[in-house]
Amino acid sequence: MNSGVKAIRTPRDLAINGAPPAFAEPIHVGRPNIGDRAAFLRRVETIVDSHWLTNHGPTVGEFEQAIAAYLGVRHCIAMCNGTIALEIAIRALGLHGEVIVPSWTFVATAHALYWQGITPVFADIDPQTHNLDPDAVRRMITPRTTGIIGVHLWGRSAPIEPLQAIADEHGLKLLFDAAHAFGSTHNGRRIGSFGTCEVLSFHATKAFNSMEGGAVVTDDDELAEATRLMRNFGFKGYDNVIHPGTNGKMIEVCAAMGLANLGSFESVVASNRRNHAAYVEALAGIRDISVMAYDPAESNSHHYIVLEIGDAFPATRDELAAALQAENILVRKYFWPGCHGMQPYRDLFPHARLMLPHTIDIASRVVVLPNGTTLADDAIAAIAAVCRVLAGA
Ligand code: T4K
């Protein structure tokens, strides 16, 4: 573990008392990318003029077709957010009992199970990839296990084939939480059509956003039909409810934002890629910190700038985060402490941590840095300067 320095000497500490932080306005992780603003506003005018605001409107229909075509899947069922999309996918697949998930993910992955009376069973990750370790998944299978949710963390694909082999061997359902992976590929094929289905988030903070939004994407016709019904209270036509359901519908304005952003997604990725390369260069040579790399042979949105702090770096991750925050650079400790350390899981499954040594270690070392089209020009240099001061370089 990192040995913390007692007195941190950041640019803030070195500054004259009362001097302002490096940035007057906060620099956020998760600042939304806004694509073609004029195209979005034109669509909003049309929506308002049409008096059709939600419930399977034409803009949502167009959005679903555009996403399905982009990902190369048969069905895209758009939802109000990624969490509801996960819940509906889990229910449509008939999962129950126990489902194996990583703890090293956003808590929505676990909550989507627990919310419907299913026990999330946390399996450890591979510390190199931050994704599920298939051997750890095998160790967590019990007679009550009905499924596995792989998460493509940071947009890098989960170990799809090994997880599929485990699922096939044990008769389990396999789905993927692809909230981070819009635009990513696995062996050159777009994330979206692996497992029985995949679930996307189009939240404002994602590389590609529809303000709020999510989707279930699948090649399975029956699952798509069940998912569509569940999204709309189980209605099939007027007055005819044939399924239990909820309200998971995406609204027209969100679809308009999604369509406007889809047109500029490639330029967002290009900007992220440049920022990522600039981070790698600016932080190079600083003692024992590294920026997570993306496989150049695969597509990735380069949205997540994941900084990992090693034992030889003289400050802890928390000290680094605090030093950056003092400069108004609001970095995030995603996904510390891991789902197993959050409620209700911490109290319900106090022994879960014994099976998660890599998760616990990585959770103490990672900080996510700001990125996106609005990133201030001098932010990367300022972050590197703080890191160098802490490193004593
Ligand atoms: N699975 C995974 C693996 C996920 O990462 C997520 C969502 C889900 C499932 C569930 O999908 P959704 O149901 O959300 O569609 C944020 C997002 O709310 C959440 O969507 C995302 N993952 C998660 C990683 O990050 P918080 O609690 O960190 O949000 P918050 O309010 O602290 O905002 C994050 C940062 O973004 C802040 O620095 C402020 C900035 N921000 C945020 C918004 C909304 C802006 O600058 N402008 C904005 O409009 O969860």
PDB file of N, CA and C and ligand atoms in Angstrom, residues 28-32 81-84 86 105-106 108-109 151 153 177 179-180 200-206 212-214 304 330 332 334-335, ligand 1:
ATOM      1  N   HIS A  28     -14.877  19.393 -14.025  1.00  0.00           N
ATOM      2  CA  HIS A  28     -15.563  18.170 -13.589  1.00  0.00           C
ATOM      3  C   HIS A  28     -15.162  16.975 -14.434  1.00  0.00           C
ATOM      4  N   VAL A  29     -15.111  15.822 -13.796  1.00  0.00           N
ATOM      5  CA  VAL A  29     -15.225  14.551 -14.512  1.00  0.00           C
ATOM      6  C   VAL A  29     -16.704  14.432 -14.886  1.00  0.00           C
ATOM      7  N   GLY A  30     -17.007  13.977 -16.076  1.00  0.00           N
ATOM      8  CA  GLY A  30     -18.411  13.738 -16.429  1.00  0.00           C
ATOM      9  C   GLY A  30     -19.113  14.938 -17.028  1.00  0.00           C
ATOM     10  N   ARG A  31     -18.348  15.966 -17.413  1.00  0.00           N
ATOM     11  CA  ARG A  31     -18.959  17.125 -18.077  1.00  0.00           C
ATOM     12  C   ARG A  31     -19.572  16.648 -19.388  1.00  0.00           C
ATOM     13  N   PRO A  32     -20.862  16.871 -19.611  1.00  0.00           N
ATOM     14  CA  PRO A  32     -21.470  16.298 -20.826  1.00  0.00           C
ATOM     15  C   PRO A  32     -20.916  16.894 -22.124  1.00  0.00           C
ATOM     16  N   ASN A  81     -33.444   5.206 -18.672  1.00  0.00           N
ATOM     17  CA  ASN A  81     -32.061   5.245 -18.183  1.00  0.00           C
ATOM     18  C   ASN A  81     -31.468   3.833 -18.198  1.00  0.00           C
ATOM     19  N   GLY A  82     -30.181   3.753 -17.926  1.00  0.00           N
ATOM     20  CA  GLY A  82     -29.504   2.458 -17.987  1.00  0.00           C
ATOM     21  C   GLY A  82     -29.896   1.530 -16.846  1.00  0.00           C
ATOM     22  N   THR A  83     -30.212   2.093 -15.680  1.00  0.00           N
ATOM     23  CA  THR A  83     -30.559   1.253 -14.525  1.00  0.00           C
ATOM     24  C   THR A  83     -31.873   0.519 -14.775  1.00  0.00           C
ATOM     25  N   ILE A  84     -32.876   1.242 -15.264  1.00  0.00           N
ATOM     26  CA  ILE A  84     -34.166   0.599 -15.584  1.00  0.00           C
ATOM     27  C   ILE A  84     -33.963  -0.415 -16.716  1.00  0.00           C
ATOM     28  N   LEU A  86     -31.321  -2.185 -17.240  1.00  0.00           N
ATOM     29  CA  LEU A  86     -30.741  -3.381 -16.602  1.00  0.00           C
ATOM     30  C   LEU A  86     -31.827  -4.174 -15.876  1.00  0.00           C
ATOM     31  N   THR A 105     -17.615  -1.865 -10.075  1.00  0.00           N
ATOM     32  CA  THR A 105     -18.502  -1.293 -11.083  1.00  0.00           C
ATOM     33  C   THR A 105     -19.329  -0.222 -10.397  1.00  0.00           C
ATOM     34  N   PHE A 106     -20.081   0.552 -11.174  1.00  0.00           N
ATOM     35  CA  PHE A 106     -21.025   1.497 -10.580  1.00  0.00           C
ATOM     36  C   PHE A 106     -22.108   0.691  -9.866  1.00  0.00           C
ATOM     37  N   ALA A 108     -25.143   0.742  -9.617  1.00  0.00           N
ATOM     38  CA  ALA A 108     -26.389   0.404 -10.330  1.00  0.00           C
ATOM     39  C   ALA A 108     -26.393  -1.046 -10.806  1.00  0.00           C
ATOM     40  N   THR A 109     -25.236  -1.591 -11.158  1.00  0.00           N
ATOM     41  CA  THR A 109     -25.186  -2.979 -11.640  1.00  0.00           C
ATOM     42  C   THR A 109     -25.716  -3.923 -10.558  1.00  0.00           C
ATOM     43  N   VAL A 151     -19.320  -6.713 -16.948  1.00  0.00           N
ATOM     44  CA  VAL A 151     -19.315  -5.259 -17.172  1.00  0.00           C
ATOM     45  C   VAL A 151     -18.099  -4.933 -18.038  1.00  0.00           C
ATOM     46  N   LEU A 153     -15.859  -2.646 -18.259  1.00  0.00           N
ATOM     47  CA  LEU A 153     -15.448  -1.461 -17.514  1.00  0.00           C
ATOM     48  C   LEU A 153     -14.489  -0.592 -18.323  1.00  0.00           C
ATOM     49  N   ASP A 177     -23.329  -5.484 -18.945  1.00  0.00           N
ATOM     50  CA  ASP A 177     -23.553  -4.076 -18.658  1.00  0.00           C
ATOM     51  C   ASP A 177     -22.539  -3.320 -19.505  1.00  0.00           C
ATOM     52  N   ALA A 179     -22.604  -0.082 -20.162  1.00  0.00           N
ATOM     53  CA  ALA A 179     -22.815   1.359 -19.923  1.00  0.00           C
ATOM     54  C   ALA A 179     -21.605   2.194 -20.326  1.00  0.00           C
ATOM     55  N   HIS A 180     -20.398   1.607 -20.234  1.00  0.00           N
ATOM     56  CA  HIS A 180     -19.189   2.372 -20.565  1.00  0.00           C
ATOM     57  C   HIS A 180     -18.733   2.150 -21.996  1.00  0.00           C
ATOM     58  N   LEU A 200     -27.058  -0.606 -22.346  1.00  0.00           N
ATOM     59  CA  LEU A 200     -26.307   0.650 -22.525  1.00  0.00           C
ATOM     60  C   LEU A 200     -26.856   1.723 -21.603  1.00  0.00           C
ATOM     61  N   SER A 201     -26.006   2.681 -21.255  1.00  0.00           N
ATOM     62  CA  SER A 201     -26.458   3.906 -20.587  1.00  0.00           C
ATOM     63  C   SER A 201     -26.100   5.070 -21.495  1.00  0.00           C
ATOM     64  N   PHE A 202     -27.043   5.980 -21.646  1.00  0.00           N
ATOM     65  CA  PHE A 202     -26.776   7.222 -22.397  1.00  0.00           C
ATOM     66  C   PHE A 202     -26.861   8.412 -21.449  1.00  0.00           C
ATOM     67  N   HIS A 203     -26.448   8.193 -20.195  1.00  0.00           N
ATOM     68  CA  HIS A 203     -26.507   9.277 -19.210  1.00  0.00           C
ATOM     69  C   HIS A 203     -25.620  10.449 -19.648  1.00  0.00           C
ATOM     70  N   ALA A 204     -25.992  11.640 -19.158  1.00  0.00           N
ATOM     71  CA  ALA A 204     -25.278  12.872 -19.524  1.00  0.00           C
ATOM     72  C   ALA A 204     -23.764  12.754 -19.380  1.00  0.00           C
ATOM     73  N   THR A 205     -23.313  11.959 -18.409  1.00  0.00           N
ATOM     74  CA  THR A 205     -21.874  11.882 -18.134  1.00  0.00           C
ATOM     75  C   THR A 205     -21.138  10.894 -19.037  1.00  0.00           C
ATOM     76  N   LYS A 206     -21.864  10.217 -19.908  1.00  0.00           N
ATOM     77  CA  LYS A 206     -21.241   9.205 -20.758  1.00  0.00           C
ATOM     78  C   LYS A 206     -20.657   9.844 -22.029  1.00  0.00           C
ATOM     79  N   GLU A 212     -30.615  11.766 -20.196  1.00  0.00           N
ATOM     80  CA  GLU A 212     -30.836  10.514 -19.470  1.00  0.00           C
ATOM     81  C   GLU A 212     -31.240   9.515 -20.546  1.00  0.00           C
ATOM     82  N   GLY A 213     -30.904   8.274 -20.334  1.00  0.00           N
ATOM     83  CA  GLY A 213     -31.337   7.275 -21.302  1.00  0.00           C
ATOM     84  C   GLY A 213     -30.541   5.998 -21.174  1.00  0.00           C
ATOM     85  N   GLY A 214     -31.079   4.967 -21.761  1.00  0.00           N
ATOM     86  CA  GLY A 214     -30.401   3.676 -21.784  1.00  0.00           C
ATOM     87  C   GLY A 214     -31.087   2.796 -22.812  1.00  0.00           C
ATOM     88  N   TYR A 304     -12.668   7.477 -20.486  1.00  0.00           N
ATOM     89  CA  TYR A 304     -12.216   7.362 -19.102  1.00  0.00           C
ATOM     90  C   TYR A 304     -10.694   7.482 -19.041  1.00  0.00           C
ATOM     91  N   LEU A 330     -12.039  18.543 -10.066  1.00  0.00           N
ATOM     92  CA  LEU A 330     -12.870  17.636  -9.257  1.00  0.00           C
ATOM     93  C   LEU A 330     -12.814  16.209  -9.802  1.00  0.00           C
ATOM     94  N   ARG A 332     -12.625  12.029  -9.645  1.00  0.00           N
ATOM     95  CA  ARG A 332     -13.522  11.095  -8.955  1.00  0.00           C
ATOM     96  C   ARG A 332     -12.793   9.784  -8.643  1.00  0.00           C
ATOM     97  N   TYR A 334     -13.947   6.833  -8.760  1.00  0.00           N
ATOM     98  CA  TYR A 334     -14.761   5.722  -9.274  1.00  0.00           C
ATOM     99  C   TYR A 334     -13.955   4.446  -9.237  1.00  0.00           C
ATOM    100  N   PHE A 335     -14.452   3.324  -8.740  1.00  0.00           N
ATOM    101  CA  PHE A 335     -15.730   3.065  -8.127  1.00  0.00           C
ATOM    102  C   PHE A 335     -15.506   2.646  -6.680  1.00  0.00           C
TER     103      PHE A 335
HETATM  104  N1  T4K B   1     -23.674   0.550 -15.102  1.00  0.00           N
HETATM  105  C1  T4K B   1     -22.546   1.265 -15.101  1.00  0.00           C
HETATM  106  C2  T4K B   1     -21.237   0.546 -15.239  1.00  0.00           C
HETATM  107  C3  T4K B   1     -22.587   2.670 -14.977  1.00  0.00           C
HETATM  108  O1  T4K B   1     -21.431   3.381 -14.972  1.00  0.00           O
HETATM  109  C4  T4K B   1     -23.836   3.302 -14.866  1.00  0.00           C
HETATM  110  C5  T4K B   1     -23.927   4.743 -14.716  1.00  0.00           C
HETATM  111  C6  T4K B   1     -25.005   2.505 -14.892  1.00  0.00           C
HETATM  112  C7  T4K B   1     -24.883   1.131 -15.022  1.00  0.00           C
HETATM  113  C8  T4K B   1     -26.390   3.086 -14.778  1.00  0.00           C
HETATM  114  O2  T4K B   1     -26.757   3.883 -15.890  1.00  0.00           O
HETATM  115  P1  T4K B   1     -27.776   5.135 -15.670  1.00  0.00           P
HETATM  116  O3  T4K B   1     -28.978   4.622 -14.953  1.00  0.00           O
HETATM  117  O4  T4K B   1     -27.044   6.214 -14.921  1.00  0.00           O
HETATM  118  O5  T4K B   1     -28.107   5.522 -17.095  1.00  0.00           O
HETATM  119  C9  T4K B   1     -22.687   9.199 -12.562  1.00  0.00           C
HETATM  120  C10 T4K B   1     -23.863   8.962 -13.480  1.00  0.00           C
HETATM  121  O6  T4K B   1     -25.067   9.489 -12.928  1.00  0.00           O
HETATM  122  C11 T4K B   1     -24.062   7.520 -13.831  1.00  0.00           C
HETATM  123  O7  T4K B   1     -24.863   7.509 -15.000  1.00  0.00           O
HETATM  124  C12 T4K B   1     -22.745   6.845 -14.178  1.00  0.00           C
HETATM  125  N2  T4K B   1     -22.880   5.413 -14.409  1.00  0.00           N
HETATM  126  C13 T4K B   1     -21.775   7.052 -13.058  1.00  0.00           C
HETATM  127  C14 T4K B   1     -20.424   6.442 -13.369  1.00  0.00           C
HETATM  128  O8  T4K B   1     -21.562   8.449 -12.881  1.00  0.00           O
HETATM  129  P2  T4K B   1     -22.520  10.052 -10.097  1.00  0.00           P
HETATM  130  O9  T4K B   1     -23.253   9.705  -8.868  1.00  0.00           O
HETATM  131  O10 T4K B   1     -21.052  10.024 -10.073  1.00  0.00           O
HETATM  132  O11 T4K B   1     -23.077  11.451 -10.694  1.00  0.00           O
HETATM  133  P3  T4K B   1     -22.722  12.947 -10.324  1.00  0.00           P
HETATM  134  O12 T4K B   1     -24.013  13.681 -10.189  1.00  0.00           O
HETATM  135  O13 T4K B   1     -21.789  12.989  -9.176  1.00  0.00           O
HETATM  136  O14 T4K B   1     -22.030  13.513 -11.628  1.00  0.00           O
HETATM  137  C15 T4K B   1     -20.770  13.060 -12.047  1.00  0.00           C
HETATM  138  C16 T4K B   1     -19.948  14.237 -12.529  1.00  0.00           C
HETATM  139  O15 T4K B   1     -20.463  14.752 -13.736  1.00  0.00           O
HETATM  140  C17 T4K B   1     -19.830  15.392 -11.562  1.00  0.00           C
HETATM  141  O16 T4K B   1     -18.484  15.773 -11.513  1.00  0.00           O
HETATM  142  C18 T4K B   1     -20.653  16.511 -12.214  1.00  0.00           C
HETATM  143  C19 T4K B   1     -20.642  16.170 -13.692  1.00  0.00           C
HETATM  144  N3  T4K B   1     -21.873  16.528 -14.379  1.00  0.00           N
HETATM  145  C20 T4K B   1     -22.968  15.719 -14.195  1.00  0.00           C
HETATM  146  C21 T4K B   1     -24.139  16.001 -14.857  1.00  0.00           C
HETATM  147  C22 T4K B   1     -25.335  15.103 -14.676  1.00  0.00           C
HETATM  148  C23 T4K B   1     -21.937  17.654 -15.165  1.00  0.00           C
HETATM  149  O17 T4K B   1     -20.933  18.378 -15.279  1.00  0.00           O
HETATM  150  N4  T4K B   1     -23.114  17.921 -15.836  1.00  0.00           N
HETATM  151  C24 T4K B   1     -24.214  17.143 -15.716  1.00  0.00           C
HETATM  152  O18 T4K B   1     -25.250  17.416 -16.363  1.00  0.00           O
HETATM  153  O19 T4K B   1     -23.049   9.015 -11.224  1.00  0.00           O
END
